Amino acid sequence: MTQFSLDALDLAALLSSRVCHDVISPVGAIVNGLEVLEEEKDAEMRGHALALIKSSANEASARLQFCRLAFGAAGSKGASIDTGDAELVTRQLLADERTQLNWSIPRVLMSKNKVKLLLNLCLMADAAIPRGGVISVSATGEEEKVAFKIEAKGTNARIAANIPALLAGEAEDASIDARAIQPYYAGLVAKACGLDVTVSAEPELVTIEAKPAEAAGAGAGAPTQAPQSAVA
């Protein structure tokens, strides 16, 4: 593995590609539904098209609201974010019959970067259970010493082999694409918060934890410095 860093322009471009990837499917479904409405006269088919448009619009809105908090500025530099808002956008993102969210973090104002990290860890947990399951989110400690724990339980729960390296700012060929940018970005935000992220897996369970760097052990590598705009 090779330690590397992205300049601000490349990081922005890759994050933009990731967001576009997340919303292009529901937006495309909306376009398809509108085309059916234009061409179809059958009342039942038009009803199916309207249902598709409504569900796809809700999905696109949920994904955009989540991405706004997880990747965007979401307020002025140094601002705090209500963890209740973080819970809301996460529930909206996971609003399907496959995944249950157990959120045990009390509603408080928390520094923006820590909320961004929490949401990115939730996104990783969701990817770890492709067939659905249960995601449990908890935190311990006060603002300055807060630690997060996210457990993803489900059939075939797994974590991609390159995730720990990406969280540490490493890659096999010192390059990264839009599919890998999210865990890499999560690692940058974690370092900006003074937290170390660890991932462990066992049958049907993936656990992701973020702890203050001094509590996570002395074995962590040197932090990768993030562009200031990336984690503001």
PDB file of C-alpha atoms in Angstrom:
ATOM      1  CA  MET A   1       0.000   0.000   0.000  1.00  0.00           C
ATOM      2  CA  THR A   2       1.101   3.539  -0.778  1.00  0.00           C
ATOM      3  CA  GLN A   3       0.284   6.602   1.309  1.00  0.00           C
ATOM      4  CA  PHE A   4      -0.993   9.398  -0.879  1.00  0.00           C
ATOM      5  CA  SER A   5      -3.118  12.539  -0.863  1.00  0.00           C
ATOM      6  CA  LEU A   6      -5.426  14.237  -3.347  1.00  0.00           C
ATOM      7  CA  ASP A   7      -5.341  17.901  -4.190  1.00  0.00           C
ATOM      8  CA  ALA A   8      -8.516  19.901  -3.548  1.00  0.00           C
ATOM      9  CA  LEU A   9      -9.651  19.875  -7.195  1.00  0.00           C
ATOM     10  CA  ASP A  10      -9.379  16.091  -7.560  1.00  0.00           C
ATOM     11  CA  LEU A  11     -11.116  15.521  -4.244  1.00  0.00           C
ATOM     12  CA  ALA A  12     -13.979  17.844  -5.214  1.00  0.00           C
ATOM     13  CA  ALA A  13     -14.328  16.181  -8.622  1.00  0.00           C
ATOM     14  CA  LEU A  14     -14.438  12.661  -7.181  1.00  0.00           C
ATOM     15  CA  LEU A  15     -16.935  13.592  -4.467  1.00  0.00           C
ATOM     16  CA  SER A  16     -19.123  15.258  -7.106  1.00  0.00           C
ATOM     17  CA  SER A  17     -18.997  12.062  -9.161  1.00  0.00           C
ATOM     18  CA  ARG A  18     -20.014  10.052  -6.099  1.00  0.00           C
ATOM     19  CA  VAL A  19     -23.011  12.295  -5.403  1.00  0.00           C
ATOM     20  CA  CYS A  20     -24.087  12.164  -9.055  1.00  0.00           C
ATOM     21  CA  HIS A  21     -23.842   8.365  -8.957  1.00  0.00           C
ATOM     22  CA  ASP A  22     -26.123   8.298  -5.906  1.00  0.00           C
ATOM     23  CA  VAL A  23     -28.887  10.399  -7.475  1.00  0.00           C
ATOM     24  CA  ILE A  24     -28.744   9.448 -11.147  1.00  0.00           C
ATOM     25  CA  SER A  25     -30.805   6.255 -10.709  1.00  0.00           C
ATOM     26  CA  PRO A  26     -33.893   7.823  -9.063  1.00  0.00           C
ATOM     27  CA  VAL A  27     -33.716  10.853 -11.362  1.00  0.00           C
ATOM     28  CA  GLY A  28     -33.607   8.529 -14.361  1.00  0.00           C
ATOM     29  CA  ALA A  29     -36.662   6.700 -13.008  1.00  0.00           C
ATOM     30  CA  ILE A  30     -38.511  10.027 -12.752  1.00  0.00           C
ATOM     31  CA  VAL A  31     -37.720  10.758 -16.398  1.00  0.00           C
ATOM     32  CA  ASN A  32     -38.978   7.298 -17.401  1.00  0.00           C
ATOM     33  CA  GLY A  33     -42.193   7.832 -15.457  1.00  0.00           C
ATOM     34  CA  LEU A  34     -42.804  11.178 -17.125  1.00  0.00           C
ATOM     35  CA  GLU A  35     -42.298   9.605 -20.548  1.00  0.00           C
ATOM     36  CA  VAL A  36     -44.934   6.982 -19.727  1.00  0.00           C
ATOM     37  CA  LEU A  37     -47.370   9.709 -18.677  1.00  0.00           C
ATOM     38  CA  GLU A  38     -46.842  11.496 -21.984  1.00  0.00           C
ATOM     39  CA  GLU A  39     -47.419   8.402 -24.114  1.00  0.00           C
ATOM     40  CA  GLU A  40     -49.748   6.157 -22.114  1.00  0.00           C
ATOM     41  CA  LYS A  41     -53.547   6.549 -22.080  1.00  0.00           C
ATOM     42  CA  ASP A  42     -54.361   3.530 -19.927  1.00  0.00           C
ATOM     43  CA  ALA A  43     -55.414   4.697 -16.443  1.00  0.00           C
ATOM     44  CA  GLU A  44     -53.737   1.802 -14.642  1.00  0.00           C
ATOM     45  CA  MET A  45     -50.414   2.353 -16.400  1.00  0.00           C
ATOM     46  CA  ARG A  46     -50.582   6.065 -15.669  1.00  0.00           C
ATOM     47  CA  GLY A  47     -51.193   5.232 -12.021  1.00  0.00           C
ATOM     48  CA  HIS A  48     -48.086   3.018 -11.967  1.00  0.00           C
ATOM     49  CA  ALA A  49     -46.100   5.825 -13.607  1.00  0.00           C
ATOM     50  CA  LEU A  50     -47.248   8.367 -11.014  1.00  0.00           C
ATOM     51  CA  ALA A  51     -46.325   5.968  -8.199  1.00  0.00           C
ATOM     52  CA  LEU A  52     -42.874   5.502  -9.752  1.00  0.00           C
ATOM     53  CA  ILE A  53     -42.370   9.251 -10.041  1.00  0.00           C
ATOM     54  CA  LYS A  54     -43.413   9.837  -6.427  1.00  0.00           C
ATOM     55  CA  SER A  55     -41.223   7.103  -4.950  1.00  0.00           C
ATOM     56  CA  SER A  56     -38.234   8.078  -7.112  1.00  0.00           C
ATOM     57  CA  ALA A  57     -38.605  11.772  -6.232  1.00  0.00           C
ATOM     58  CA  ASN A  58     -38.665  10.874  -2.523  1.00  0.00           C
ATOM     59  CA  GLU A  59     -35.571   8.702  -2.967  1.00  0.00           C
ATOM     60  CA  ALA A  60     -33.680  11.419  -4.865  1.00  0.00           C
ATOM     61  CA  SER A  61     -34.609  13.987  -2.201  1.00  0.00           C
ATOM     62  CA  ALA A  62     -33.483  11.667   0.617  1.00  0.00           C
ATOM     63  CA  ARG A  63     -30.146  10.981  -1.053  1.00  0.00           C
ATOM     64  CA  LEU A  64     -29.494  14.665  -1.742  1.00  0.00           C
ATOM     65  CA  GLN A  65     -30.362  15.703   1.813  1.00  0.00           C
ATOM     66  CA  PHE A  66     -28.057  13.018   3.175  1.00  0.00           C
ATOM     67  CA  CYS A  67     -25.207  13.992   0.835  1.00  0.00           C
ATOM     68  CA  ARG A  68     -25.624  17.654   1.764  1.00  0.00           C
ATOM     69  CA  LEU A  69     -24.795  16.859   5.397  1.00  0.00           C
ATOM     70  CA  ALA A  70     -22.314  14.040   4.751  1.00  0.00           C
ATOM     71  CA  PHE A  71     -20.259  15.763   2.033  1.00  0.00           C
ATOM     72  CA  GLY A  72     -21.371  19.394   1.845  1.00  0.00           C
ATOM     73  CA  ALA A  73     -20.615  22.518   3.831  1.00  0.00           C
ATOM     74  CA  ALA A  74     -23.990  22.438   5.654  1.00  0.00           C
ATOM     75  CA  GLY A  75     -23.447  25.763   7.389  1.00  0.00           C
ATOM     76  CA  SER A  76     -20.601  28.140   8.028  1.00  0.00           C
ATOM     77  CA  LYS A  77     -17.115  27.023   8.963  1.00  0.00           C
ATOM     78  CA  GLY A  78     -16.965  25.742  12.500  1.00  0.00           C
ATOM     79  CA  ALA A  79     -20.742  25.421  12.788  1.00  0.00           C
ATOM     80  CA  SER A  80     -22.490  22.726  14.796  1.00  0.00           C
ATOM     81  CA  ILE A  81     -25.157  20.368  13.474  1.00  0.00           C
ATOM     82  CA  ASP A  82     -28.107  18.888  15.329  1.00  0.00           C
ATOM     83  CA  THR A  83     -27.657  15.123  15.609  1.00  0.00           C
ATOM     84  CA  GLY A  84     -31.421  14.908  15.243  1.00  0.00           C
ATOM     85  CA  ASP A  85     -30.999  16.175  11.680  1.00  0.00           C
ATOM     86  CA  ALA A  86     -28.346  13.527  11.101  1.00  0.00           C
ATOM     87  CA  GLU A  87     -30.737  10.837  12.333  1.00  0.00           C
ATOM     88  CA  LEU A  88     -33.535  12.156  10.104  1.00  0.00           C
ATOM     89  CA  VAL A  89     -31.513  12.113   6.881  1.00  0.00           C
ATOM     90  CA  THR A  90     -30.133   8.663   7.717  1.00  0.00           C
ATOM     91  CA  ARG A  91     -33.635   7.281   8.328  1.00  0.00           C
ATOM     92  CA  GLN A  92     -34.806   8.799   5.059  1.00  0.00           C
ATOM     93  CA  LEU A  93     -31.863   7.275   3.211  1.00  0.00           C
ATOM     94  CA  LEU A  94     -32.560   3.825   4.670  1.00  0.00           C
ATOM     95  CA  ALA A  95     -36.350   4.044   4.317  1.00  0.00           C
ATOM     96  CA  ASP A  96     -36.913   0.644   2.739  1.00  0.00           C
ATOM     97  CA  GLU A  97     -38.099  -2.765   3.860  1.00  0.00           C
ATOM     98  CA  ARG A  98     -34.581  -4.250   3.877  1.00  0.00           C
ATOM     99  CA  THR A  99     -32.836  -2.205   6.545  1.00  0.00           C
ATOM    100  CA  GLN A 100     -33.752  -1.279  10.107  1.00  0.00           C
ATOM    101  CA  LEU A 101     -31.979   1.621  11.824  1.00  0.00           C
ATOM    102  CA  ASN A 102     -31.462   1.645  15.607  1.00  0.00           C
ATOM    103  CA  TRP A 103     -30.228   5.145  16.503  1.00  0.00           C
ATOM    104  CA  SER A 104     -29.067   5.556  20.123  1.00  0.00           C
ATOM    105  CA  ILE A 105     -27.376   8.962  19.947  1.00  0.00           C
ATOM    106  CA  PRO A 106     -29.163  11.674  21.951  1.00  0.00           C
ATOM    107  CA  ARG A 107     -30.219  14.843  20.184  1.00  0.00           C
ATOM    108  CA  VAL A 108     -27.459  17.399  20.769  1.00  0.00           C
ATOM    109  CA  LEU A 109     -25.524  19.991  18.841  1.00  0.00           C
ATOM    110  CA  MET A 110     -22.255  18.465  17.656  1.00  0.00           C
ATOM    111  CA  SER A 111     -19.362  19.868  15.644  1.00  0.00           C
ATOM    112  CA  LYS A 112     -19.995  19.706  11.919  1.00  0.00           C
ATOM    113  CA  ASN A 113     -17.061  17.471  11.043  1.00  0.00           C
ATOM    114  CA  LYS A 114     -17.997  14.863  13.644  1.00  0.00           C
ATOM    115  CA  VAL A 115     -21.536  14.692  12.280  1.00  0.00           C
ATOM    116  CA  LYS A 116     -20.131  14.392   8.754  1.00  0.00           C
ATOM    117  CA  LEU A 117     -17.928  11.536   9.922  1.00  0.00           C
ATOM    118  CA  LEU A 118     -20.851   9.805  11.634  1.00  0.00           C
ATOM    119  CA  LEU A 119     -22.923   9.962   8.434  1.00  0.00           C
ATOM    120  CA  ASN A 120     -20.057   8.646   6.338  1.00  0.00           C
ATOM    121  CA  LEU A 121     -19.620   5.724   8.718  1.00  0.00           C
ATOM    122  CA  CYS A 122     -23.350   4.998   8.434  1.00  0.00           C
ATOM    123  CA  LEU A 123     -22.966   4.976   4.655  1.00  0.00           C
ATOM    124  CA  MET A 124     -20.165   2.434   4.951  1.00  0.00           C
ATOM    125  CA  ALA A 125     -22.308   0.317   7.273  1.00  0.00           C
ATOM    126  CA  ASP A 126     -25.157   0.317   4.758  1.00  0.00           C
ATOM    127  CA  ALA A 127     -22.793  -0.834   1.999  1.00  0.00           C
ATOM    128  CA  ALA A 128     -21.618  -3.659   4.280  1.00  0.00           C
ATOM    129  CA  ILE A 129     -25.060  -5.339   4.283  1.00  0.00           C
ATOM    130  CA  PRO A 130     -26.122  -5.454   0.605  1.00  0.00           C
ATOM    131  CA  ARG A 131     -29.063  -7.734   1.417  1.00  0.00           C
ATOM    132  CA  GLY A 132     -30.285  -5.519   4.230  1.00  0.00           C
ATOM    133  CA  GLY A 133     -30.352  -6.071   7.952  1.00  0.00           C
ATOM    134  CA  VAL A 134     -29.997  -3.941  11.067  1.00  0.00           C
ATOM    135  CA  ILE A 135     -27.729  -0.915  11.521  1.00  0.00           C
ATOM    136  CA  SER A 136     -27.168   0.176  15.138  1.00  0.00           C
ATOM    137  CA  VAL A 137     -25.626   3.602  15.791  1.00  0.00           C
ATOM    138  CA  SER A 138     -24.349   4.702  19.202  1.00  0.00           C
ATOM    139  CA  ALA A 139     -21.915   7.151  20.777  1.00  0.00           C
ATOM    140  CA  THR A 140     -20.087   7.517  24.070  1.00  0.00           C
ATOM    141  CA  GLY A 141     -18.378  10.482  25.683  1.00  0.00           C
ATOM    142  CA  GLU A 142     -18.903  14.200  25.433  1.00  0.00           C
ATOM    143  CA  GLU A 143     -18.223  16.395  22.415  1.00  0.00           C
ATOM    144  CA  GLU A 144     -14.451  16.637  22.848  1.00  0.00           C
ATOM    145  CA  LYS A 145     -14.002  12.928  23.615  1.00  0.00           C
ATOM    146  CA  VAL A 146     -16.901  11.472  21.660  1.00  0.00           C
ATOM    147  CA  ALA A 147     -16.552   8.002  20.137  1.00  0.00           C
ATOM    148  CA  PHE A 148     -18.885   6.403  17.614  1.00  0.00           C
ATOM    149  CA  LYS A 149     -19.829   2.769  17.111  1.00  0.00           C
ATOM    150  CA  ILE A 150     -21.834   1.483  14.174  1.00  0.00           C
ATOM    151  CA  GLU A 151     -22.796  -2.166  13.845  1.00  0.00           C
ATOM    152  CA  ALA A 152     -24.197  -3.624  10.629  1.00  0.00           C
ATOM    153  CA  LYS A 153     -25.844  -7.025  11.033  1.00  0.00           C
ATOM    154  CA  GLY A 154     -27.177  -8.964   8.068  1.00  0.00           C
ATOM    155  CA  THR A 155     -26.821 -11.888   5.723  1.00  0.00           C
ATOM    156  CA  ASN A 156     -23.445 -11.883   3.978  1.00  0.00           C
ATOM    157  CA  ALA A 157     -22.322  -8.831   5.946  1.00  0.00           C
ATOM    158  CA  ARG A 158     -18.879  -7.899   4.700  1.00  0.00           C
ATOM    159  CA  ILE A 159     -16.459  -5.034   4.313  1.00  0.00           C
ATOM    160  CA  ALA A 160     -14.432  -4.524   1.150  1.00  0.00           C
ATOM    161  CA  ALA A 161     -10.792  -5.533   1.606  1.00  0.00           C
ATOM    162  CA  ASN A 162      -9.504  -2.084   0.624  1.00  0.00           C
ATOM    163  CA  ILE A 163     -11.623  -0.119   3.130  1.00  0.00           C
ATOM    164  CA  PRO A 164      -9.118  -0.065   6.050  1.00  0.00           C
ATOM    165  CA  ALA A 165      -6.347   1.119   3.719  1.00  0.00           C
ATOM    166  CA  LEU A 166      -8.550   3.820   2.186  1.00  0.00           C
ATOM    167  CA  LEU A 167      -9.508   5.049   5.663  1.00  0.00           C
ATOM    168  CA  ALA A 168      -5.782   5.357   6.370  1.00  0.00           C
ATOM    169  CA  GLY A 169      -5.211   7.281   3.127  1.00  0.00           C
ATOM    170  CA  GLU A 170      -3.530   4.392   1.330  1.00  0.00           C
ATOM    171  CA  ALA A 171      -4.103   2.657  -2.006  1.00  0.00           C
ATOM    172  CA  GLU A 172      -2.381  -0.104  -3.930  1.00  0.00           C
ATOM    173  CA  ASP A 173      -1.458   2.018  -6.939  1.00  0.00           C
ATOM    174  CA  ALA A 174      -1.525   5.477  -5.317  1.00  0.00           C
ATOM    175  CA  SER A 175      -4.707   6.361  -7.202  1.00  0.00           C
ATOM    176  CA  ILE A 176      -8.386   6.408  -6.369  1.00  0.00           C
ATOM    177  CA  ASP A 177     -11.688   6.502  -8.249  1.00  0.00           C
ATOM    178  CA  ALA A 178     -15.217   7.691  -7.508  1.00  0.00           C
ATOM    179  CA  ARG A 179     -16.210   4.299  -6.063  1.00  0.00           C
ATOM    180  CA  ALA A 180     -13.438   4.476  -3.444  1.00  0.00           C
ATOM    181  CA  ILE A 181     -13.609   8.177  -2.632  1.00  0.00           C
ATOM    182  CA  GLN A 182     -16.187   7.865   0.154  1.00  0.00           C
ATOM    183  CA  PRO A 183     -14.134   5.779   2.639  1.00  0.00           C
ATOM    184  CA  TYR A 184     -11.033   7.802   1.740  1.00  0.00           C
ATOM    185  CA  TYR A 185     -12.962  11.001   2.477  1.00  0.00           C
ATOM    186  CA  ALA A 186     -14.263   9.512   5.729  1.00  0.00           C
ATOM    187  CA  GLY A 187     -10.654   8.957   6.763  1.00  0.00           C
ATOM    188  CA  LEU A 188      -9.805  12.581   6.023  1.00  0.00           C
ATOM    189  CA  VAL A 189     -12.721  13.825   8.110  1.00  0.00           C
ATOM    190  CA  ALA A 190     -11.803  11.455  10.947  1.00  0.00           C
ATOM    191  CA  LYS A 191      -8.256  12.825  11.046  1.00  0.00           C
ATOM    192  CA  ALA A 192      -9.590  16.377  11.053  1.00  0.00           C
ATOM    193  CA  CYS A 193     -11.658  15.392  14.120  1.00  0.00           C
ATOM    194  CA  GLY A 194      -8.731  13.713  15.867  1.00  0.00           C
ATOM    195  CA  LEU A 195     -10.430  10.316  15.616  1.00  0.00           C
ATOM    196  CA  ASP A 196      -9.144   6.961  14.407  1.00  0.00           C
ATOM    197  CA  VAL A 197     -11.523   4.640  12.544  1.00  0.00           C
ATOM    198  CA  THR A 198     -11.266   0.866  12.828  1.00  0.00           C
ATOM    199  CA  VAL A 199     -13.294  -1.781  11.011  1.00  0.00           C
ATOM    200  CA  SER A 200     -13.790  -5.390  12.066  1.00  0.00           C
ATOM    201  CA  ALA A 201     -15.860  -8.188  10.577  1.00  0.00           C
ATOM    202  CA  GLU A 202     -17.197 -11.526  11.710  1.00  0.00           C
ATOM    203  CA  PRO A 203     -19.963 -13.721  10.281  1.00  0.00           C
ATOM    204  CA  GLU A 204     -23.104 -11.614   9.774  1.00  0.00           C
ATOM    205  CA  LEU A 205     -21.620  -8.571  11.557  1.00  0.00           C
ATOM    206  CA  VAL A 206     -19.454  -5.612  10.594  1.00  0.00           C
ATOM    207  CA  THR A 207     -18.401  -3.160  13.321  1.00  0.00           C
ATOM    208  CA  ILE A 208     -17.087   0.330  12.561  1.00  0.00           C
ATOM    209  CA  GLU A 209     -15.692   2.432  15.391  1.00  0.00           C
ATOM    210  CA  ALA A 210     -14.250   5.928  15.605  1.00  0.00           C
ATOM    211  CA  LYS A 211     -12.320   6.776  18.776  1.00  0.00           C
ATOM    212  CA  PRO A 212     -10.086   9.643  19.906  1.00  0.00           C
ATOM    213  CA  ALA A 213      -6.644   9.016  18.420  1.00  0.00           C
ATOM    214  CA  GLU A 214      -4.916   8.680  21.803  1.00  0.00           C
ATOM    215  CA  ALA A 215      -7.467   6.034  22.858  1.00  0.00           C
ATOM    216  CA  ALA A 216      -7.227   4.007  19.664  1.00  0.00           C
ATOM    217  CA  GLY A 217      -3.664   2.893  20.337  1.00  0.00           C
ATOM    218  CA  ALA A 218      -0.235   4.028  19.318  1.00  0.00           C
ATOM    219  CA  GLY A 219      -0.064   1.814  16.225  1.00  0.00           C
ATOM    220  CA  ALA A 220      -1.834   4.182  13.869  1.00  0.00           C
ATOM    221  CA  GLY A 221       0.132   5.603  10.991  1.00  0.00           C
ATOM    222  CA  ALA A 222       0.900   9.239  10.447  1.00  0.00           C
ATOM    223  CA  PRO A 223      -2.248  11.218   9.571  1.00  0.00           C
ATOM    224  CA  THR A 224      -2.902  12.267   6.002  1.00  0.00           C
ATOM    225  CA  GLN A 225      -3.439  15.987   5.862  1.00  0.00           C
ATOM    226  CA  ALA A 226      -6.762  16.900   4.239  1.00  0.00           C
ATOM    227  CA  PRO A 227      -7.258  20.030   2.157  1.00  0.00           C
ATOM    228  CA  GLN A 228      -8.902  22.541   4.509  1.00  0.00           C
ATOM    229  CA  SER A 229     -11.945  22.975   2.250  1.00  0.00           C
ATOM    230  CA  ALA A 230     -12.590  19.243   2.217  1.00  0.00           C
ATOM    231  CA  VAL A 231     -13.502  18.978   5.876  1.00  0.00           C
ATOM    232  CA  ALA A 232     -14.682  22.467   6.697  1.00  0.00           C
TER     233      ALA A 232
END
